[in-house]
XYZ file of C-alpha atoms in Angstrom:
113
model
C 0.000 0.000 0.000
C 1.413 3.352 -1.007
C 1.483 5.867 1.817
C 1.492 9.456 0.654
C 0.925 12.835 2.221
C -1.772 14.058 -0.165
C -3.776 17.271 0.015
C -6.705 15.616 1.797
C -4.412 15.057 4.806
C -3.397 18.736 5.116
C -4.846 21.763 6.857
C -4.631 24.380 4.113
C -7.138 27.163 4.759
C -7.073 29.747 7.562
C -10.575 28.617 8.615
C -9.255 25.085 9.165
C -6.463 26.389 11.397
C -8.969 28.525 13.337
C -11.192 25.467 13.806
C -8.322 23.672 15.552
C -7.356 26.703 17.667
C -10.904 27.171 19.008
C -11.311 24.025 21.112
C -8.108 22.069 20.885
C -6.538 19.600 23.260
C -2.950 20.684 23.890
C -0.013 18.258 24.072
C 3.183 20.192 24.913
C 6.829 19.150 24.680
C 10.157 20.998 24.682
C 10.489 20.989 20.916
C 6.905 21.753 19.910
C 3.276 21.932 20.936
C 0.585 19.841 19.322
C -3.019 21.025 19.198
C -5.600 18.350 18.441
C -9.290 18.529 17.650
C -11.674 15.884 16.349
C -12.997 16.283 12.831
C -15.900 14.615 11.022
C -13.824 13.417 8.071
C -12.753 10.023 9.394
C -9.080 10.669 8.619
C -6.442 12.916 10.198
C -5.182 16.206 8.777
C -1.916 17.964 9.615
C -1.046 21.640 9.847
C 2.390 23.104 10.624
C 3.399 26.431 12.112
C 7.132 27.139 12.157
C 7.980 30.806 12.668
C 11.295 32.594 12.266
C 11.516 32.729 16.062
C 12.249 28.996 15.943
C 15.136 29.427 13.538
C 16.244 32.259 11.310
C 17.343 29.780 8.645
C 14.732 28.434 6.235
C 16.804 25.257 5.931
C 16.268 24.509 9.641
C 12.551 25.287 9.514
C 12.073 23.121 6.420
C 14.014 20.259 8.030
C 11.598 20.297 10.965
C 8.603 20.316 8.618
C 9.992 17.372 6.636
C 10.511 15.342 9.807
C 6.994 16.103 11.079
C 5.362 15.298 7.727
C 7.244 12.018 7.408
C 6.328 10.912 10.937
C 2.694 11.914 10.312
C 2.650 9.977 7.035
C 3.807 6.828 8.836
C 1.443 7.227 11.810
C -1.715 8.624 10.176
C -3.550 5.291 10.206
C -3.211 5.089 14.008
C -4.352 8.662 14.662
C -7.959 8.520 13.462
C -10.261 11.456 12.682
C -8.340 14.381 14.158
C -7.031 17.694 12.932
C -3.485 18.017 14.239
C -1.603 21.304 14.391
C 2.125 21.200 15.206
C 3.615 24.471 16.443
C 7.412 24.575 16.635
C 9.117 26.224 19.606
C 12.323 28.319 19.665
C 15.571 26.381 19.892
C 14.549 24.013 17.145
C 17.870 24.374 15.296
C 19.785 22.825 18.204
C 17.877 19.532 18.019
C 19.111 16.709 15.827
C 16.825 14.670 13.572
C 16.784 11.598 15.802
C 15.710 13.556 18.859
C 12.951 15.340 16.967
C 11.731 12.063 15.492
C 11.640 10.302 18.872
C 9.807 13.249 20.480
C 7.237 13.145 17.685
C 6.859 9.398 18.042
C 6.009 9.817 21.740
C 3.478 12.531 20.954
C 1.802 10.535 18.162
C 1.562 7.575 20.541
C -0.083 9.821 23.142
C -2.483 11.060 20.499
C -3.339 7.568 19.250
C -4.522 6.470 22.709
């Protein structure tokens, strides 16, 4: 089965982001905060917020987004019908890929339960 991160699995419009912000369950960590809200679609959707406060370099911000998208792509079947918004925190550039991936794995596991 081909696992892709298609458009149907993304939060794209400002209204969709606002929907999550309104009544979200918050799951914090040192690297990022995850906001979660149930949707009626039957599948999860992902939104990312990575500001310049997290890292001045676009390369660092894009690296974080790639790691989050890849982890989401692998875990989306376990998550269920939720809209998930990942907000990066400052200091992101200091974290290596393995640490970010393991932190995300813990958070996805928390979300799946």
